[in-house]
Amino acid sequence: LPEKTVNEIFSKQYGQILNLRELQEGIKLLVKQYQDQGYVLANVIGAPQVSPDGVVTLQVAEGLVEDIRVQFRNKDGEVTNEDGKPVKGRTQPYIVQRELQLKPGNVFNRNIVQRDLQRVFGLGLFEDVNVSLDPGEDPSKVNVIVNVVERNSGSIAAGAGVSSASGLFGTISYQEQNLNGRNQKLGAELQAGVREFLFDFRYTDPWIAGDPYRTSYTINAFRRRSISLIFDNGERENVAADGTNETIDTEIETLGSPRADGTFDEGDRPRVVRTGGGVNFTRPLNKNPYEKSEWIASAGLQYQRVNITDSDGERRSEGGIRQDDGTLVTNEGISRVQLSESGTGRDDLLLVKLGASRDKRNNPLQPTQGSFLRLGLDQSVPIGQGNIFLTRLQGNYSYYIPVKFTNFSKGPQTLAFNFQAGTILGDLPPYEAFSLGGSNSVRGYDEGGLSSGRSYVEASAEYRFPLFSVLSGALFVDIGSDLGTTTEPAELLNKNGTGIGYGLGLRVQSPLGPIRIDYGLNDDGDSRINFGIGERF
């Protein structure tokens, strides 16, 4: 305690005849001051010493920490196994100890220890974490024992299925959350099918050993295949069999060589196959690793080889909308579009990725107050096929206001607002355009059904309110625009470019987070039901 606190307690006794009763009351207040500040082991030991010149000396054992040890226990809380041998853990003790702000030589503080235990439990490696105290070799000191019960950290799963992108396929995945006992994460997913072999490997070290600032890094390698929304979910006018006009859904197909009469055989929806890997570093921007940092920065490097293929894996360079007679639809003077930047159906993309975020939300999963800002910059280095040189800029800001408009049910009510924008300078491979519309964009539209553009802006507003038990509701309105930068695929697909969606939704709480079901209407008069996991923003 500071000298000022001691003086405040005993100053009335200065210059007075020593009164043992008043002195004892002062000692009680002194100990209470320690207790209130979390120093629960502090106590005055021995009898007060009075010098000939009237100075009273109190000896205080504040509860210094002599040592900190990690004790592994089994699920029954015992320190020995059935054979009477000590329970051994997989986790390296330093993984626990580096989460502790309390260090040997510090005064034991209950408040600090509680926060330390929360951080240790937050690692996700333990079922139970608690602290016990043992006497130190010095009777005035204590040894702190951190008791931990480990949980299973690995899992393996297998499955099979069929999809339009991959045909019949089988999958196997492996996850390890505590590799080598160092809290390192390893994930591997393999998918083998009649059309493609895909994989995704990821390794993460959430805190580089010896780094004082919680710097983490992730290394990944992948081969992924998807049907891009850029070439899908369009509409066009068609003459029905009875001679009336109708609006039908359409998508861009891959084109082979034309027939002698200039028509084309039936194609496939373009598949975007990305093969590559990268590394990304992340660190909080504060100097105290034991306090939550509002700002987090990231920097990384990623390489991709992008192939545009048909369903058989054959590389394709052009696409179009084929009619039943084999001729191509023309819209805005466009009938055929390039599927890659190089014009060969294959591009090389090397990206330097920079990012920063500021999180002031009261709850990252279901915020009711605060704000969240995310900024990103991707800069390509021109190499290989396509010689792509692009700069991608993005920003995303959300703000949350607690309100109480109704008394229908107990629970938090929130007004939530989101604004985001982005642009791409330089080259624009078609598959890298911003896609608008769908469950995480403008609801009421199909996924990617509003537009794809070089630039975009989106704004959303939601009123979130509880209903009962695990069910809550939301009213929302979304607006999005490509700011007149519609890409050729979007023009050919006759996408709007700008649109509004509004509606209502339900949120069902689950272990994965809220399951989101939104019914939205758009400004074309169409409606959609959109599904998602977690809040829209």
Coordinates of C-alpha atoms in Angstrom, one line a residue:
L1 CA 0.0 0.0 0.0
P2 CA 1.2 3.6 -0.6
E3 CA 2.4 5.7 2.4
K4 CA -0.5 8.0 1.8
T5 CA -3.0 5.2 2.7
V6 CA -1.2 4.4 5.9
N7 CA -1.1 8.0 6.9
E8 CA -4.9 8.4 6.2
I9 CA -5.5 5.4 8.6
F10 CA -3.2 6.4 11.5
S11 CA -2.8 10.2 11.1
K12 CA -5.3 11.0 13.9
Q13 CA -3.1 9.0 16.4
Y14 CA 0.1 11.0 15.4
G15 CA 1.2 13.1 18.4
Q16 CA -1.2 11.4 20.8
I17 CA -0.6 9.1 23.7
L18 CA -0.5 5.5 22.4
N19 CA -3.9 3.9 22.7
L20 CA -3.8 0.1 22.0
R21 CA -7.5 -0.1 21.3
E22 CA -7.2 2.7 18.7
L23 CA -4.1 1.1 17.3
Q24 CA -5.9 -2.3 16.9
E25 CA -8.8 -0.5 15.1
G26 CA -6.2 1.1 12.8
I27 CA -4.6 -2.3 12.1
K28 CA -8.0 -3.7 11.2
L29 CA -8.6 -0.9 8.7
L30 CA -5.1 -1.4 7.3
V31 CA -5.8 -5.1 6.7
K32 CA -9.2 -4.2 5.2
Q33 CA -7.5 -1.9 2.7
Y34 CA -5.3 -4.7 1.6
Q35 CA -8.3 -7.1 1.3
D36 CA -10.4 -4.6 -0.7
Q37 CA -7.6 -4.2 -3.3
G38 CA -7.4 -8.0 -3.7
Y39 CA -4.3 -8.6 -1.4
V40 CA -6.2 -11.3 0.5
L41 CA -3.1 -12.9 2.2
A42 CA -1.8 -9.6 3.7
N43 CA -1.8 -9.6 7.5
V44 CA 0.0 -7.8 10.4
I45 CA 2.3 -10.3 12.1
G46 CA 3.9 -10.1 15.5
A47 CA 3.4 -7.5 18.1
P48 CA 3.7 -3.8 17.3
Q49 CA 7.2 -2.5 18.1
V50 CA 7.4 0.9 19.9
S51 CA 10.7 2.8 19.8
P52 CA 11.8 5.2 22.6
D53 CA 11.0 8.2 20.5
G54 CA 7.4 7.0 20.0
V55 CA 7.6 5.4 16.5
V56 CA 5.3 2.4 16.2
T57 CA 6.5 -0.3 13.7
L58 CA 4.1 -2.8 12.2
Q59 CA 5.4 -5.8 10.4
V60 CA 3.1 -6.7 7.5
A61 CA 3.4 -10.0 5.6
E62 CA 1.8 -9.0 2.3
G63 CA 1.8 -12.5 0.9
L64 CA 4.7 -12.6 -1.5
V65 CA 4.7 -15.3 -4.2
E66 CA 7.7 -17.6 -3.9
D67 CA 7.0 -19.9 -6.8
I68 CA 4.3 -20.8 -9.3
R69 CA 3.8 -24.4 -10.4
V70 CA 1.4 -26.2 -12.8
Q71 CA -0.3 -29.3 -11.4
F72 CA -2.1 -31.7 -13.7
R73 CA -5.1 -33.5 -12.4
N74 CA -7.3 -36.3 -13.8
K75 CA -11.0 -35.8 -14.4
D76 CA -11.7 -36.9 -10.8
G77 CA -9.5 -34.0 -9.6
E78 CA -6.8 -36.4 -8.3
V79 CA -3.0 -35.7 -8.8
T80 CA -2.2 -39.4 -9.1
N81 CA -3.5 -42.1 -11.5
E82 CA -4.7 -45.6 -10.7
D83 CA -1.1 -46.8 -10.3
G84 CA -0.3 -44.1 -7.8
K85 CA 1.9 -42.2 -10.3
P86 CA 1.7 -38.5 -10.8
V87 CA -0.8 -37.4 -13.5
K88 CA 1.2 -36.2 -16.5
G89 CA -0.2 -33.6 -18.9
R90 CA 0.5 -33.1 -22.6
T91 CA 0.6 -29.3 -22.2
Q92 CA 4.0 -27.7 -21.6
P93 CA 3.9 -25.8 -18.3
Y94 CA 5.1 -22.6 -19.9
I95 CA 1.9 -22.4 -22.0
V96 CA 0.0 -21.9 -18.7
Q97 CA 2.7 -19.8 -16.9
R98 CA 3.0 -17.2 -19.7
E99 CA -0.8 -16.5 -19.4
L100 CA -0.2 -15.4 -15.8
Q101 CA 0.3 -11.8 -14.9
L102 CA 1.2 -12.9 -11.4
K103 CA 4.9 -13.7 -11.2
P104 CA 7.2 -15.0 -8.4
G105 CA 8.2 -12.1 -6.3
N106 CA 4.8 -10.3 -6.7
V107 CA 2.3 -9.9 -3.9
F108 CA -0.5 -12.3 -4.3
N109 CA -3.6 -10.5 -5.6
R110 CA -7.0 -12.3 -5.9
N111 CA -8.2 -10.0 -8.7
I112 CA -5.2 -10.6 -10.8
V113 CA -5.4 -14.3 -10.3
Q114 CA -9.0 -14.4 -11.3
R115 CA -8.2 -12.7 -14.6
D116 CA -5.2 -15.0 -15.1
L117 CA -7.4 -18.1 -14.6
Q118 CA -9.9 -16.7 -17.2
R119 CA -7.1 -16.4 -19.7
V120 CA -5.8 -19.9 -19.0
F121 CA -9.3 -21.4 -19.4
G122 CA -9.8 -19.3 -22.6
L123 CA -7.0 -21.3 -24.2
G124 CA -9.6 -24.0 -24.7
L125 CA -7.2 -26.8 -23.6
F126 CA -8.7 -27.4 -20.1
E127 CA -11.9 -28.6 -18.7
D128 CA -11.2 -27.1 -15.3
V129 CA -8.7 -24.5 -13.9
N130 CA -8.3 -23.4 -10.3
V131 CA -5.6 -22.3 -7.9
S132 CA -4.4 -23.6 -4.5
L133 CA -1.8 -22.3 -2.2
D134 CA 1.1 -24.1 -0.4
P135 CA 3.4 -22.6 2.2
G136 CA 6.8 -21.4 0.9
E137 CA 10.2 -22.2 2.4
D138 CA 9.9 -18.7 3.8
P139 CA 6.8 -18.8 6.1
S140 CA 5.9 -15.3 5.0
K141 CA 5.6 -16.4 1.3
V142 CA 3.4 -18.8 -0.6
N143 CA 3.7 -21.2 -3.5
V144 CA 0.9 -20.8 -6.1
I145 CA -0.3 -24.1 -7.6
V146 CA -2.3 -23.8 -10.8
N147 CA -4.4 -27.0 -11.0
V148 CA -5.6 -28.0 -14.5
V149 CA -7.7 -30.8 -16.0
E150 CA -6.9 -31.3 -19.7
R151 CA -9.6 -32.0 -22.3
N152 CA -9.2 -34.0 -25.5
S153 CA -7.6 -31.8 -28.1
G154 CA -7.7 -33.9 -31.3
S155 CA -10.5 -35.1 -33.5
I156 CA -10.9 -36.9 -36.8
A157 CA -13.9 -37.2 -39.1
A158 CA -14.8 -38.7 -42.4
G159 CA -17.7 -38.4 -44.8
A160 CA -19.0 -38.7 -48.3
G161 CA -21.4 -36.7 -50.5
V162 CA -22.2 -35.4 -53.9
S163 CA -22.2 -31.9 -55.3
S164 CA -22.6 -30.1 -58.6
A165 CA -19.0 -28.8 -58.3
S166 CA -17.2 -32.0 -57.4
G167 CA -19.6 -34.9 -58.2
L168 CA -19.3 -37.9 -55.9
F169 CA -16.6 -37.3 -53.3
G170 CA -15.3 -38.5 -49.9
T171 CA -13.7 -36.4 -47.2
I172 CA -11.5 -36.9 -44.2
S173 CA -10.5 -34.2 -41.7
Y174 CA -8.1 -34.0 -38.7
Q175 CA -7.9 -31.3 -36.1
E176 CA -5.4 -31.0 -33.3
Q177 CA -5.7 -28.0 -30.9
N178 CA -2.6 -28.6 -28.8
L179 CA 0.2 -29.8 -31.1
N180 CA 3.3 -31.0 -29.1
G181 CA 1.7 -29.5 -26.0
R182 CA 2.4 -26.0 -27.2
N183 CA -1.1 -24.8 -27.9
Q184 CA -0.4 -24.9 -31.6
K185 CA -3.2 -25.7 -34.0
L186 CA -3.0 -28.1 -36.9
G187 CA -5.9 -28.7 -39.3
A188 CA -6.0 -30.9 -42.4
E189 CA -8.9 -31.6 -44.7
L190 CA -8.8 -33.8 -47.8
Q191 CA -11.5 -34.3 -50.4
A192 CA -11.1 -36.9 -53.1
G193 CA -13.8 -37.2 -55.8
V194 CA -14.3 -38.4 -59.3
R195 CA -13.5 -34.9 -60.7
E196 CA -11.0 -33.4 -58.3
F197 CA -8.6 -33.8 -55.4
L198 CA -8.9 -30.9 -52.9
F199 CA -7.0 -30.2 -49.7
D200 CA -6.6 -27.6 -47.0
F201 CA -3.8 -27.6 -44.5
R202 CA -3.4 -25.0 -41.7
Y203 CA -0.9 -24.5 -38.9
T204 CA -1.3 -21.8 -36.3
D205 CA 1.0 -20.7 -33.4
P206 CA -1.2 -18.3 -31.4
W207 CA 1.7 -16.9 -29.4
I208 CA 5.3 -17.2 -30.7
A209 CA 7.5 -18.4 -27.9
G210 CA 9.6 -15.7 -26.4
D211 CA 7.6 -12.9 -28.0
P212 CA 6.4 -10.3 -25.5
Y213 CA 3.4 -9.0 -27.5
R214 CA 1.4 -12.2 -28.3
T215 CA 2.4 -12.2 -32.0
S216 CA 0.8 -15.2 -33.8
Y217 CA 1.2 -16.6 -37.2
T218 CA -0.6 -19.0 -39.5
I219 CA 0.8 -21.0 -42.4
N220 CA -1.6 -22.7 -44.9
A221 CA -1.6 -24.6 -48.1
F222 CA -4.7 -25.3 -50.1
R223 CA -6.4 -26.5 -53.3
R224 CA -10.0 -25.3 -53.4
R225 CA -12.7 -25.5 -56.0
S226 CA -15.9 -23.5 -56.1
I227 CA -18.6 -22.2 -58.4
S228 CA -18.1 -18.4 -58.4
L229 CA -21.1 -16.1 -57.8
I230 CA -19.6 -13.7 -60.3
F231 CA -20.8 -16.0 -63.1
D232 CA -24.0 -17.1 -61.5
N233 CA -27.5 -15.9 -60.5
G234 CA -28.5 -13.7 -63.3
E235 CA -31.8 -13.1 -65.1
R236 CA -32.9 -12.5 -68.7
E237 CA -36.1 -12.1 -70.7
N238 CA -37.2 -15.2 -72.6
V239 CA -40.1 -15.9 -75.0
A240 CA -42.2 -18.8 -73.6
A241 CA -43.7 -21.5 -75.8
D242 CA -47.1 -19.7 -75.7
G243 CA -45.4 -16.5 -77.1
T244 CA -45.5 -14.5 -73.8
N245 CA -42.4 -12.9 -72.3
E246 CA -41.0 -14.4 -69.1
T247 CA -38.0 -13.8 -66.8
I248 CA -35.8 -16.8 -66.3
D249 CA -32.8 -17.5 -64.1
T250 CA -29.5 -17.8 -66.0
E251 CA -25.8 -18.3 -65.6
I252 CA -22.7 -18.0 -67.7
E253 CA -21.4 -21.3 -69.1
T254 CA -17.9 -22.2 -70.3
L255 CA -17.5 -22.1 -74.0
G256 CA -15.5 -24.4 -76.2
S257 CA -14.7 -24.0 -79.9
P258 CA -17.7 -22.8 -81.9
R259 CA -19.3 -25.1 -84.5
A260 CA -19.1 -24.4 -88.2
D261 CA -22.3 -22.4 -88.0
G262 CA -21.0 -20.2 -85.1
T263 CA -23.1 -21.9 -82.5
F264 CA -21.8 -23.6 -79.3
D265 CA -22.2 -27.0 -77.7
E266 CA -23.7 -27.0 -74.2
G267 CA -21.1 -25.9 -71.5
D268 CA -20.7 -26.0 -67.8
R269 CA -20.9 -23.5 -65.0
P270 CA -17.3 -22.2 -64.6
R271 CA -15.3 -23.7 -61.7
V272 CA -12.7 -21.6 -60.0
V273 CA -9.8 -23.8 -58.8
R274 CA -7.3 -22.0 -56.5
T275 CA -4.1 -23.8 -55.5
G276 CA -1.5 -22.1 -53.3
G277 CA -0.5 -21.2 -49.8
G278 CA 0.7 -18.4 -47.6
V279 CA 1.7 -17.1 -44.2
N280 CA 0.0 -14.4 -42.1
F281 CA 1.3 -12.7 -38.9
T282 CA -1.1 -11.0 -36.4
R283 CA -0.3 -9.1 -33.2
P284 CA -2.2 -6.9 -30.7
L285 CA -1.1 -3.2 -30.7
N286 CA -0.6 -2.7 -27.0
K287 CA 2.5 -3.3 -24.8
N288 CA 0.7 -5.3 -22.1
P289 CA 0.0 -8.9 -23.2
Y290 CA -2.4 -9.4 -20.3
E291 CA -4.8 -6.6 -21.3
K292 CA -7.3 -6.8 -24.2
S293 CA -6.0 -4.7 -27.1
E294 CA -8.6 -2.7 -29.1
W295 CA -6.3 -2.6 -32.1
I296 CA -4.9 -5.7 -33.9
A297 CA -2.7 -5.6 -37.0
S298 CA -1.9 -8.3 -39.5
A299 CA 0.5 -8.8 -42.4
G300 CA 0.9 -11.7 -44.7
L301 CA 1.9 -13.1 -48.1
Q302 CA -0.2 -15.4 -50.2
Y303 CA 0.3 -17.1 -53.6
Q304 CA -2.5 -18.6 -55.7
R305 CA -2.6 -20.3 -59.1
V306 CA -6.1 -19.8 -60.3
N307 CA -7.6 -22.1 -63.0
I308 CA -11.0 -21.7 -64.5
T309 CA -12.3 -25.1 -65.5
D310 CA -15.4 -27.0 -66.6
S311 CA -16.9 -29.9 -64.6
D312 CA -14.4 -32.3 -66.2
G313 CA -11.4 -30.2 -65.1
E314 CA -10.6 -28.9 -68.5
R315 CA -9.3 -25.3 -68.5
R316 CA -11.6 -22.8 -70.1
S317 CA -10.9 -19.2 -71.1
E318 CA -14.2 -17.8 -72.2
G319 CA -17.8 -17.9 -71.1
G320 CA -21.3 -16.9 -72.3
I321 CA -25.0 -17.5 -72.0
R322 CA -26.0 -20.2 -74.4
Q323 CA -29.6 -20.4 -75.8
D324 CA -31.3 -23.7 -76.7
D325 CA -30.3 -23.3 -80.4
G326 CA -26.6 -22.9 -79.4
T327 CA -26.4 -19.2 -80.1
L328 CA -25.2 -16.7 -77.5
V329 CA -27.2 -14.1 -75.7
T330 CA -26.0 -10.6 -76.3
N331 CA -26.6 -7.9 -73.6
E332 CA -25.1 -4.4 -73.6
G333 CA -23.1 -5.4 -76.7
I334 CA -21.5 -8.3 -74.7
S335 CA -21.9 -11.9 -75.7
R336 CA -18.6 -13.5 -74.6
V337 CA -16.6 -12.7 -71.5
Q338 CA -13.1 -13.6 -70.4
L339 CA -13.0 -15.9 -67.4
S340 CA -9.4 -15.0 -66.4
E341 CA -7.1 -12.0 -66.6
S342 CA -4.6 -13.7 -68.9
G343 CA -7.2 -14.9 -71.3
T344 CA -5.9 -18.5 -71.0
G345 CA -8.1 -19.6 -68.1
R346 CA -5.1 -19.6 -65.8
D347 CA -3.7 -16.8 -63.6
D348 CA -0.9 -16.4 -61.0
L349 CA -1.8 -14.2 -58.1
L350 CA 0.8 -13.1 -55.5
L351 CA -0.7 -10.9 -52.8
V352 CA 0.9 -8.9 -49.9
K353 CA -2.0 -8.6 -47.4
L354 CA -2.2 -5.9 -44.7
G355 CA -5.0 -5.4 -42.2
A356 CA -6.0 -3.7 -39.0
S357 CA -9.0 -3.8 -36.7
R358 CA -10.3 -2.0 -33.7
D359 CA -12.8 -3.8 -31.5
K360 CA -14.8 -1.9 -28.9
R361 CA -17.8 -4.2 -28.7
N362 CA -19.1 -5.5 -25.4
N363 CA -19.5 -9.0 -26.8
P364 CA -17.9 -10.2 -30.1
L365 CA -20.6 -12.8 -30.8
Q366 CA -23.7 -10.9 -30.0
P367 CA -22.8 -7.2 -29.4
T368 CA -25.3 -4.8 -27.9
Q369 CA -23.0 -1.8 -27.4
G370 CA -19.8 -0.4 -28.9
S371 CA -18.2 -0.5 -32.4
F372 CA -16.0 -2.5 -34.7
L373 CA -13.8 -1.3 -37.4
R374 CA -11.8 -3.4 -40.0
L375 CA -9.5 -2.1 -42.7
G376 CA -7.7 -4.1 -45.3
L377 CA -5.2 -3.6 -48.1
D378 CA -4.1 -6.3 -50.7
Q379 CA -1.4 -5.5 -53.1
S380 CA -0.5 -7.9 -55.8
V381 CA 3.0 -8.4 -57.2
P382 CA 2.8 -9.0 -61.0
I383 CA 4.2 -12.5 -61.8
G384 CA 3.5 -15.4 -64.1
Q385 CA 0.3 -15.8 -66.1
G386 CA -1.7 -12.6 -66.3
N387 CA 1.0 -10.4 -64.8
I388 CA -1.7 -9.1 -62.5
F389 CA -1.1 -5.7 -60.8
L390 CA -4.0 -4.8 -58.5
T391 CA -4.6 -2.9 -55.3
R392 CA -7.7 -3.9 -53.2
L393 CA -8.9 -1.5 -50.5
Q394 CA -11.7 -2.4 -48.1
G395 CA -13.2 -0.9 -45.0
N396 CA -16.0 -2.1 -42.7
Y397 CA -17.5 -0.3 -39.7
S398 CA -20.3 -1.4 -37.3
Y399 CA -21.9 0.5 -34.5
Y400 CA -24.3 -0.8 -31.8
I401 CA -26.7 1.2 -29.6
P402 CA -28.6 -0.4 -26.7
V403 CA -32.3 0.6 -26.8
K404 CA -35.6 -0.4 -25.1
F405 CA -38.5 0.1 -27.5
T406 CA -40.8 -2.7 -26.2
N407 CA -41.4 -4.7 -23.0
F408 CA -42.5 -7.8 -24.9
S409 CA -39.7 -9.9 -23.4
K410 CA -36.7 -9.6 -21.1
G411 CA -33.4 -9.3 -22.7
P412 CA -31.2 -6.7 -24.6
Q413 CA -32.6 -4.7 -27.5
T414 CA -30.1 -3.2 -30.0
L415 CA -30.0 -0.9 -32.9
A416 CA -27.1 -2.1 -35.1
F417 CA -25.6 -0.2 -38.1
N418 CA -23.1 -1.3 -40.6
F419 CA -21.3 0.5 -43.5
Q420 CA -18.7 -1.0 -45.7
A421 CA -17.0 -0.1 -49.0
G422 CA -14.2 -1.3 -51.2
T423 CA -12.5 -0.7 -54.5
I424 CA -9.9 -2.4 -56.7
L425 CA -7.3 -0.3 -58.6
G426 CA -5.4 -1.6 -61.6
D427 CA -6.1 -5.0 -63.1
L428 CA -9.3 -6.8 -62.2
P429 CA -9.5 -10.6 -62.8
P430 CA -13.2 -11.4 -63.2
Y431 CA -13.3 -13.8 -60.2
E432 CA -11.8 -11.1 -57.9
A433 CA -14.7 -8.6 -58.3
F434 CA -16.8 -7.7 -55.3
S435 CA -20.0 -9.8 -55.2
L436 CA -23.2 -8.1 -54.0
G437 CA -26.4 -9.8 -52.8
G438 CA -27.3 -12.6 -50.4
S439 CA -27.3 -13.5 -46.7
N440 CA -24.1 -11.6 -45.9
S441 CA -24.8 -8.7 -48.3
V442 CA -28.1 -7.3 -49.5
R443 CA -30.8 -9.7 -48.2
G444 CA -33.8 -10.3 -50.5
Y445 CA -31.4 -11.1 -53.4
D446 CA -29.8 -14.4 -54.4
E447 CA -26.2 -14.9 -53.4
G448 CA -24.3 -12.6 -55.8
G449 CA -27.6 -11.8 -57.6
L450 CA -27.4 -8.0 -57.2
S451 CA -24.1 -7.3 -58.9
S452 CA -20.4 -7.8 -59.2
G453 CA -18.2 -4.7 -59.5
R454 CA -14.8 -3.1 -59.3
S455 CA -16.1 -1.0 -56.4
Y456 CA -19.0 -1.2 -53.9
V457 CA -20.7 0.3 -51.0
E458 CA -23.2 -1.3 -48.6
A459 CA -25.2 0.0 -45.6
S460 CA -27.4 -1.9 -43.2
A461 CA -29.6 -1.2 -40.2
E462 CA -31.1 -3.7 -37.9
Y463 CA -33.3 -3.6 -34.8
R464 CA -32.6 -6.8 -32.8
F465 CA -35.0 -7.8 -30.0
P466 CA -35.6 -10.9 -27.8
L467 CA -38.7 -13.0 -28.2
F468 CA -38.5 -15.9 -25.7
S469 CA -36.1 -18.5 -24.5
V470 CA -33.5 -19.2 -27.3
L471 CA -35.4 -17.2 -29.9
S472 CA -34.9 -13.6 -30.9
G473 CA -36.0 -11.4 -33.8
A474 CA -34.7 -8.7 -36.1
L475 CA -36.0 -6.1 -38.5
F476 CA -33.6 -5.0 -41.2
V477 CA -32.9 -2.9 -44.3
D478 CA -29.9 -3.3 -46.6
I479 CA -28.7 -1.2 -49.5
G480 CA -25.9 -1.9 -51.9
S481 CA -24.4 -0.5 -55.1
D482 CA -21.4 -1.2 -57.4
L483 CA -21.2 2.6 -58.0
G484 CA -21.5 2.1 -61.7
T485 CA -18.5 -0.2 -61.9
T486 CA -20.5 -3.3 -63.1
T487 CA -18.2 -6.0 -64.6
E488 CA -18.8 -7.5 -68.0
P489 CA -20.1 -10.8 -66.4
A490 CA -22.6 -8.9 -64.4
E491 CA -23.8 -6.9 -67.4
L492 CA -24.2 -10.0 -69.4
L493 CA -26.2 -11.5 -66.6
N494 CA -28.4 -8.4 -66.4
K495 CA -27.7 -7.8 -62.7
N496 CA -29.1 -4.6 -61.3
G497 CA -26.0 -2.9 -59.9
T498 CA -27.9 -1.2 -57.1
G499 CA -30.6 -2.5 -54.9
I500 CA -32.4 -2.4 -51.6
G501 CA -33.5 -5.3 -49.4
Y502 CA -35.7 -5.3 -46.3
G503 CA -37.5 -7.7 -44.1
L504 CA -37.5 -9.6 -40.8
G505 CA -35.6 -12.5 -39.3
L506 CA -35.3 -15.0 -36.5
R507 CA -32.3 -15.9 -34.5
V508 CA -32.1 -19.3 -32.9
Q509 CA -29.3 -19.7 -30.3
S510 CA -27.1 -22.8 -30.7
P511 CA -23.6 -24.0 -29.6
L512 CA -22.3 -22.7 -32.9
G513 CA -23.8 -19.2 -32.3
P514 CA -27.1 -17.8 -33.5
I515 CA -28.6 -19.5 -36.5
R516 CA -29.9 -16.7 -38.7
I517 CA -33.1 -17.0 -40.8
D518 CA -34.0 -13.9 -42.7
Y519 CA -37.0 -13.3 -45.0
G520 CA -36.2 -10.4 -47.3
L521 CA -37.9 -8.5 -50.1
N522 CA -36.0 -6.6 -52.7
D523 CA -36.9 -3.5 -54.8
D524 CA -37.7 -5.7 -57.8
G525 CA -40.6 -7.2 -55.8
D526 CA -38.9 -10.6 -55.4
S527 CA -38.4 -12.3 -52.0
R528 CA -35.8 -14.7 -50.6
I529 CA -35.2 -16.6 -47.4
N530 CA -31.5 -16.3 -46.5
F531 CA -29.7 -18.5 -43.9
G532 CA -26.5 -17.9 -42.0
I533 CA -24.5 -18.7 -38.9
G534 CA -23.9 -15.7 -36.6
E535 CA -25.2 -12.2 -36.9
R536 CA -24.9 -10.4 -40.3
F537 CA -22.5 -7.9 -38.6

